[in-house]
mmCIF file of C-alpha atoms in Angstrom:
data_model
loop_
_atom_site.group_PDB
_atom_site.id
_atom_site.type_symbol
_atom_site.label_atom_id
_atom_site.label_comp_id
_atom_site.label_asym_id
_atom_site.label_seq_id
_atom_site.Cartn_x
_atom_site.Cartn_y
_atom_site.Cartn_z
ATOM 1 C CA UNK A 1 -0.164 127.315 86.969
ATOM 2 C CA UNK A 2 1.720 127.228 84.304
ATOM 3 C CA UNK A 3 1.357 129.598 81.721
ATOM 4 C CA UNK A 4 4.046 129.872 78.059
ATOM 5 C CA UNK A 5 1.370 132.248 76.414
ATOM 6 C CA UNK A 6 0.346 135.269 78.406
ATOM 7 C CA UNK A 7 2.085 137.808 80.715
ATOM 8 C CA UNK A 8 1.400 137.641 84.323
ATOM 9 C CA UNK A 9 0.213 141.523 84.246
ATOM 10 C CA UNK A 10 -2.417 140.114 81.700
ATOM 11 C CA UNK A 11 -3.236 136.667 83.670
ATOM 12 C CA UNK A 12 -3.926 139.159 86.576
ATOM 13 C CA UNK A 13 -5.529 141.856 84.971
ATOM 14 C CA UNK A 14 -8.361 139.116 83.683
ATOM 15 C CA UNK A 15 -8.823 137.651 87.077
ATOM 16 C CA UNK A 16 -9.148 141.029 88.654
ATOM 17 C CA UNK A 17 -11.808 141.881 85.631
ATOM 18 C CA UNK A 18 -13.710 139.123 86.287
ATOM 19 C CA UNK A 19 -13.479 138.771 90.191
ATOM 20 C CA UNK A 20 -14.825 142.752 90.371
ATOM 21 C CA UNK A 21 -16.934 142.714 87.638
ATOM 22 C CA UNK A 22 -14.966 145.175 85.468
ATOM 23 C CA UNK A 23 -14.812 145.707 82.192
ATOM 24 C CA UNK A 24 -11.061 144.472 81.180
ATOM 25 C CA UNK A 25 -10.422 147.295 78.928
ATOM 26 C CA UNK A 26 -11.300 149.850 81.276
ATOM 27 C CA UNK A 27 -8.843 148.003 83.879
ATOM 28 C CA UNK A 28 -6.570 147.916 81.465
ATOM 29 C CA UNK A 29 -6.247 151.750 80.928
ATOM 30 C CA UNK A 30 -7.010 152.690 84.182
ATOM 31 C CA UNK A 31 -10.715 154.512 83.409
ATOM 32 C CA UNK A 32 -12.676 153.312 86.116
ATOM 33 C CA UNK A 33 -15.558 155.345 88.150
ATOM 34 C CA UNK A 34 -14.643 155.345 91.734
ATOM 35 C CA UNK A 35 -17.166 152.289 92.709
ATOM 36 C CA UNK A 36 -15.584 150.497 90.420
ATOM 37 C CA UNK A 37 -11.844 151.062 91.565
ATOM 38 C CA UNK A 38 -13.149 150.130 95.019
ATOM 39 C CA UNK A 39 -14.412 146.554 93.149
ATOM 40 C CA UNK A 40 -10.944 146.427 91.522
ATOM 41 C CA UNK A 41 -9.040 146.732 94.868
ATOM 42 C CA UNK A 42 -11.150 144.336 97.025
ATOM 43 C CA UNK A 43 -10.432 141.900 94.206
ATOM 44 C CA UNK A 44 -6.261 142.363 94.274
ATOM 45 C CA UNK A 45 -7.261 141.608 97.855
ATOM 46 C CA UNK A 46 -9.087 138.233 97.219
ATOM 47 C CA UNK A 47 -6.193 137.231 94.347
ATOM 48 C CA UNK A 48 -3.849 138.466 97.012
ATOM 49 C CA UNK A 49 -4.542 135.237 98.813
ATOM 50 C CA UNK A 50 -5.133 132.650 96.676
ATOM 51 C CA UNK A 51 -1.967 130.013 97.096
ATOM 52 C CA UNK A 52 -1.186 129.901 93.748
ATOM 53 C CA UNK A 53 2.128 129.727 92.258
ATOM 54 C CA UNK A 54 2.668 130.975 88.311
ATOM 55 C CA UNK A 55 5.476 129.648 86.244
ATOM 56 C CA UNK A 56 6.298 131.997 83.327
ATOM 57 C CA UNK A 57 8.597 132.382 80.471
ATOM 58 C CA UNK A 58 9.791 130.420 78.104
ATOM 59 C CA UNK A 59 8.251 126.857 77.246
ATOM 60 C CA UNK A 60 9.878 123.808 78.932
ATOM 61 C CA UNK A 61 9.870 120.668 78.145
ATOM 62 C CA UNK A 62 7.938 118.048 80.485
ATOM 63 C CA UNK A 63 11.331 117.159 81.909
ATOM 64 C CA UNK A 64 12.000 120.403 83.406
ATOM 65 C CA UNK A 65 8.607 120.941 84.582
ATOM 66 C CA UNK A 66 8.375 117.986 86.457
ATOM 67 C CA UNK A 67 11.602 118.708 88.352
ATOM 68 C CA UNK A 68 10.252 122.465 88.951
ATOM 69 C CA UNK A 69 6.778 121.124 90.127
ATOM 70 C CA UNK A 70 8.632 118.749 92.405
ATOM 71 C CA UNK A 71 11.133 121.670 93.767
ATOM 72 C CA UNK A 72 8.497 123.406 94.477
ATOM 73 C CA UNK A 73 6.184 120.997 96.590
ATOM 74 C CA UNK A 74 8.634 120.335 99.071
ATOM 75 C CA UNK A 75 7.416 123.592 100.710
ATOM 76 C CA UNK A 76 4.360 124.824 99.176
ATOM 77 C CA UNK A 77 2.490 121.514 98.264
ATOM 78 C CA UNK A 78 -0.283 122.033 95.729
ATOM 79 C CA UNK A 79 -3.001 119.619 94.186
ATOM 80 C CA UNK A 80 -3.256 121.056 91.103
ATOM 81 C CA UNK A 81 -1.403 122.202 88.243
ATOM 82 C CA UNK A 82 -2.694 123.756 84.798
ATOM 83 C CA UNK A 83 -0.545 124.161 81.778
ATOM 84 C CA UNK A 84 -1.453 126.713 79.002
ATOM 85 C CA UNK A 85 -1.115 125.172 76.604
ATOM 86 C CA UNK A 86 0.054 121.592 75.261
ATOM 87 C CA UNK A 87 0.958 122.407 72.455
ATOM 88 C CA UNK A 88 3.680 125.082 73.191
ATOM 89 C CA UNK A 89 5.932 122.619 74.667
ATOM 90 C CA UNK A 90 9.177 121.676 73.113
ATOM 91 C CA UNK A 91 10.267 119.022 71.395
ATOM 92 C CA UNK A 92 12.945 117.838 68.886
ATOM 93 C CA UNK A 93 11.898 117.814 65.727
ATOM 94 C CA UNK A 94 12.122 114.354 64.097
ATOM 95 C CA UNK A 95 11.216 113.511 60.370
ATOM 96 C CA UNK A 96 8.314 110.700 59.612
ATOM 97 C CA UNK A 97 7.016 111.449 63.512
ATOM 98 C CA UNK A 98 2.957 113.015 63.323
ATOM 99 C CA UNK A 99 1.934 115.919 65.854
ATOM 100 C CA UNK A 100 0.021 113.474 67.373
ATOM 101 C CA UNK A 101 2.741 110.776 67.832
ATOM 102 C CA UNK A 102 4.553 113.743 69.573
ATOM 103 C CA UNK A 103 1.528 115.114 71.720
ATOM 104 C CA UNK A 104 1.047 111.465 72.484
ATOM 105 C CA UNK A 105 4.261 111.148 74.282
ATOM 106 C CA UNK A 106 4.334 115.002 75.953
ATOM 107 C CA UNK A 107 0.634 114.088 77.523
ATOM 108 C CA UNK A 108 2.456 110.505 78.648
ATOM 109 C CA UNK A 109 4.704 112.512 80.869
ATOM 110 C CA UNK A 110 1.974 114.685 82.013
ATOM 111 C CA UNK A 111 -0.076 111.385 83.173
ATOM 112 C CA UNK A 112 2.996 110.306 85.093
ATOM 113 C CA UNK A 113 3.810 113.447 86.656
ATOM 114 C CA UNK A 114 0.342 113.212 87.883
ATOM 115 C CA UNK A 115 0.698 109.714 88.966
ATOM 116 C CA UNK A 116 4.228 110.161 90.490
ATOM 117 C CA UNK A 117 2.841 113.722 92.327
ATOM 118 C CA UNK A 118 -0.527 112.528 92.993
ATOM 119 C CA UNK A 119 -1.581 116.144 91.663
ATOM 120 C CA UNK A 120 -4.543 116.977 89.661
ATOM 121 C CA UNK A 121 -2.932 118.182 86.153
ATOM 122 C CA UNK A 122 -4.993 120.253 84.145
ATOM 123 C CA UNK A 123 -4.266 120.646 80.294
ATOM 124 C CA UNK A 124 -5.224 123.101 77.642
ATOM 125 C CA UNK A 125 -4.931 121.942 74.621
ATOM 126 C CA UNK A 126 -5.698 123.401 70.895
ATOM 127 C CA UNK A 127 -8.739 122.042 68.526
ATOM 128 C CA UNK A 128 -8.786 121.245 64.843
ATOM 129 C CA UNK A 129 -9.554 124.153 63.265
ATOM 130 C CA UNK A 130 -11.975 121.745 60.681
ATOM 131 C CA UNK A 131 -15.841 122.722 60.835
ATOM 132 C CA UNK A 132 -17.015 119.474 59.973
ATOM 133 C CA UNK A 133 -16.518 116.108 62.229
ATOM 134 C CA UNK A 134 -17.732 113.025 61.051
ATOM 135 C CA UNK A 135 -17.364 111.351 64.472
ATOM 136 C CA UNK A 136 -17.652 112.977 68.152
ATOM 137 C CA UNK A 137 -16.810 115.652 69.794
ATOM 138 C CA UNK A 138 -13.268 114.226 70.797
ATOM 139 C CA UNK A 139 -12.122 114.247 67.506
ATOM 140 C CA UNK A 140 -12.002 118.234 67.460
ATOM 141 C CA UNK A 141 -8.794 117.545 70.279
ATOM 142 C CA UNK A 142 -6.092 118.344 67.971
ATOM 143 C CA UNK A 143 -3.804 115.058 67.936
ATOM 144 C CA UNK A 144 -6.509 113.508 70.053
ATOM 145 C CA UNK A 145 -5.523 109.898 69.283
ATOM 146 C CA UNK A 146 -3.186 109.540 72.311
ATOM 147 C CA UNK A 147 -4.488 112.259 74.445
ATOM 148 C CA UNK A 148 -7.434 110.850 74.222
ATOM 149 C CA UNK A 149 -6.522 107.480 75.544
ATOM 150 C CA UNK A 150 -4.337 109.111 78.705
ATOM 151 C CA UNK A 151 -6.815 111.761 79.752
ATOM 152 C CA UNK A 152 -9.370 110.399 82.387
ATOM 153 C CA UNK A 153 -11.715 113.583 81.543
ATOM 154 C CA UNK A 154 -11.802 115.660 78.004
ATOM 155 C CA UNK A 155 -14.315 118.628 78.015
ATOM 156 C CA UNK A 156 -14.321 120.409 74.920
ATOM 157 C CA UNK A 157 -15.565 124.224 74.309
ATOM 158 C CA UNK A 158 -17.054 125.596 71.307
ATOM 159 C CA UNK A 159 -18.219 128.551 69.715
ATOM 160 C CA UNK A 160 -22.345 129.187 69.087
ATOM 161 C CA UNK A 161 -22.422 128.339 65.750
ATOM 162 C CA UNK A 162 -24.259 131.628 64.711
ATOM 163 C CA UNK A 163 -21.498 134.014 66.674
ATOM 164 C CA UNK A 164 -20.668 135.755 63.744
ATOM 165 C CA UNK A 165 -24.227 137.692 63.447
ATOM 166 C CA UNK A 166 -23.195 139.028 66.538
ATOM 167 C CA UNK A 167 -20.061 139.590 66.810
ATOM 168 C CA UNK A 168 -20.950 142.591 68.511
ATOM 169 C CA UNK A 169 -22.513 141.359 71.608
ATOM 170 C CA UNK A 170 -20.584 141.647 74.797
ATOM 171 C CA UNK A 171 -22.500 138.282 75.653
ATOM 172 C CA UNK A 172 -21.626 135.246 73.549
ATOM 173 C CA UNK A 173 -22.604 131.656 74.119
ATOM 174 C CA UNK A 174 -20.311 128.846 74.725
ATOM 175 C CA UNK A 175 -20.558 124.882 74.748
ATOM 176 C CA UNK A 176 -19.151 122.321 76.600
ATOM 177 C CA UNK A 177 -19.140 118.848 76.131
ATOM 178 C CA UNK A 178 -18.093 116.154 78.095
ATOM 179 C CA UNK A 179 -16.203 114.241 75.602
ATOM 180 C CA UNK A 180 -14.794 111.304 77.861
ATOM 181 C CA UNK A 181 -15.499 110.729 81.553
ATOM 182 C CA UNK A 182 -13.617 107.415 82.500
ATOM 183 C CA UNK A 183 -15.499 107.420 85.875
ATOM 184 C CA UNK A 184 -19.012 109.278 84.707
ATOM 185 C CA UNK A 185 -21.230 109.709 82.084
ATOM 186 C CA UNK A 186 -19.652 111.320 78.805
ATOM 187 C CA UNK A 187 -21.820 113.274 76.668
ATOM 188 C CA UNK A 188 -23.139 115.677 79.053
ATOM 189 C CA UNK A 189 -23.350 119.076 77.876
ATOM 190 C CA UNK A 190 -23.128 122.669 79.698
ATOM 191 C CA UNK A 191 -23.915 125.719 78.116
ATOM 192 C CA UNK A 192 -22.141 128.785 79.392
ATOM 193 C CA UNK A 193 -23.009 132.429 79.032
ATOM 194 C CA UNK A 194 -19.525 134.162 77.890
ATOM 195 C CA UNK A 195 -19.247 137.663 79.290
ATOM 196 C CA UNK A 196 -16.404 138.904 76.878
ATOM 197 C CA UNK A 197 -15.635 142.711 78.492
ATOM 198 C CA UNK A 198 -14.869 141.388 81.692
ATOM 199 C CA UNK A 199 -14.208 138.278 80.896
ATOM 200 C CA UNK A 200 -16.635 135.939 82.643
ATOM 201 C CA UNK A 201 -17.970 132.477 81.888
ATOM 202 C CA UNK A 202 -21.692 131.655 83.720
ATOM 203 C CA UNK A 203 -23.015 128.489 83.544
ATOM 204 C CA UNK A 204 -26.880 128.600 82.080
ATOM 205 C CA UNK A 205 -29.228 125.947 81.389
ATOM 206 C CA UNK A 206 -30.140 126.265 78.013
ATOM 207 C CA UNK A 207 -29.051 128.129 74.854
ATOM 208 C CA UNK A 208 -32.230 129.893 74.769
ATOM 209 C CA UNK A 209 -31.350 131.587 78.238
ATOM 210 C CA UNK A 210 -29.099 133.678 76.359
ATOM 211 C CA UNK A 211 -30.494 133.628 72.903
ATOM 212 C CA UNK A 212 -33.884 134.296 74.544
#
């Protein structure tokens, strides 16, 4: 994984909230009943094992992560990699060049890291901020003319429109679309059930399982 946004205490702290069914804030300050400590440790034991390997600090370009990635299978081979976020890499500044000439050429590199590894890359990416879109849901990918093209799968999430009523629920819904499957059927949409003390995403069948 590669993370340029969070600490690892915090990647780990949500993990553990969600794997042990926790409320993240009380993990955070340490105010947990004793059944729940015993949830929290069993969890550090599950996390404990999971083969993954974290790169943190500060952004790299695509260059530098595809040496790292390669460095790094030679003896811990992995199948798949997620970067948080795209747009946090660095680039050069050049003038007359769009964000999404330059996102078009950082998610090139991705695709042939991918290609070249024969690794799963996962990328999360920012949307436009906009509330209106004229055309689908792939047009919310910020700079989505390129990444669009190079992606073989784009699932987009969004907000229940009405979230702002509620703002004080601890359970929110959550969309997402298949906005391009290049080997399935895009369109398909999952709603989710978004558990925000813990945090925890459930898959549900409908928006009225939550809003009912």
């Amino acid at each position: 994984m590669v993370e340029f946004e969070m600490s690892e205490s915090a990647i780990i702290q949500r993990l553990v909230a969600s794997l042990a069914n926790v409320w993240a804030t009380k993990l955070r300050v340490t105010d947990l009943t004793d059944d729940e400590q015993r949830r929290v440790d069993d969890a550090l034991g599950v996390a404990e094992k999971w083969p993954v390997w974290l790169l943190r600090g500060p952004a790299v370009p695509v260059a530098e992560l595809a040496r790292l990635v390669k460095l790094h299978r030679v003896q811990h081979p992995f199948e798949v990699l997620l970067v948080d976020y795209l747009q946090l890499f660095p680039v050069e500044a050049e003038p007359d060049v769009s964000e999404a000439t330059v996102l078009g050429r950082i998610s090139g590199q991705l695709k042939r890291l991918a290609y070249d590894e024969s690794i799963l890359v996962i990328v999360v990416s920012s949307l436009n901020r906009q509330t209106q879109f004229k055309r689908g849901d792939l047009d919310r990918l910020r700079g989505s003319g390129q990444l669009g093209f190079d992606a073989d799968w784009v699932l987009t999430m969004s907000a229940d429109p009405e979230r702002r009523e509620r703002e004080s629920d601890a359970v929110v819904l959550r969309k997402i679309v298949m906005s391009k499957a290049r080997h399935g059927q895009g369109g398909a949409v999952q709603w989710l059930a978004f558990d925000r003390p813990h945090p925890l995403l459930t898959p549900i069948s409908s928006a009225e399982d939550l809003h009912g």
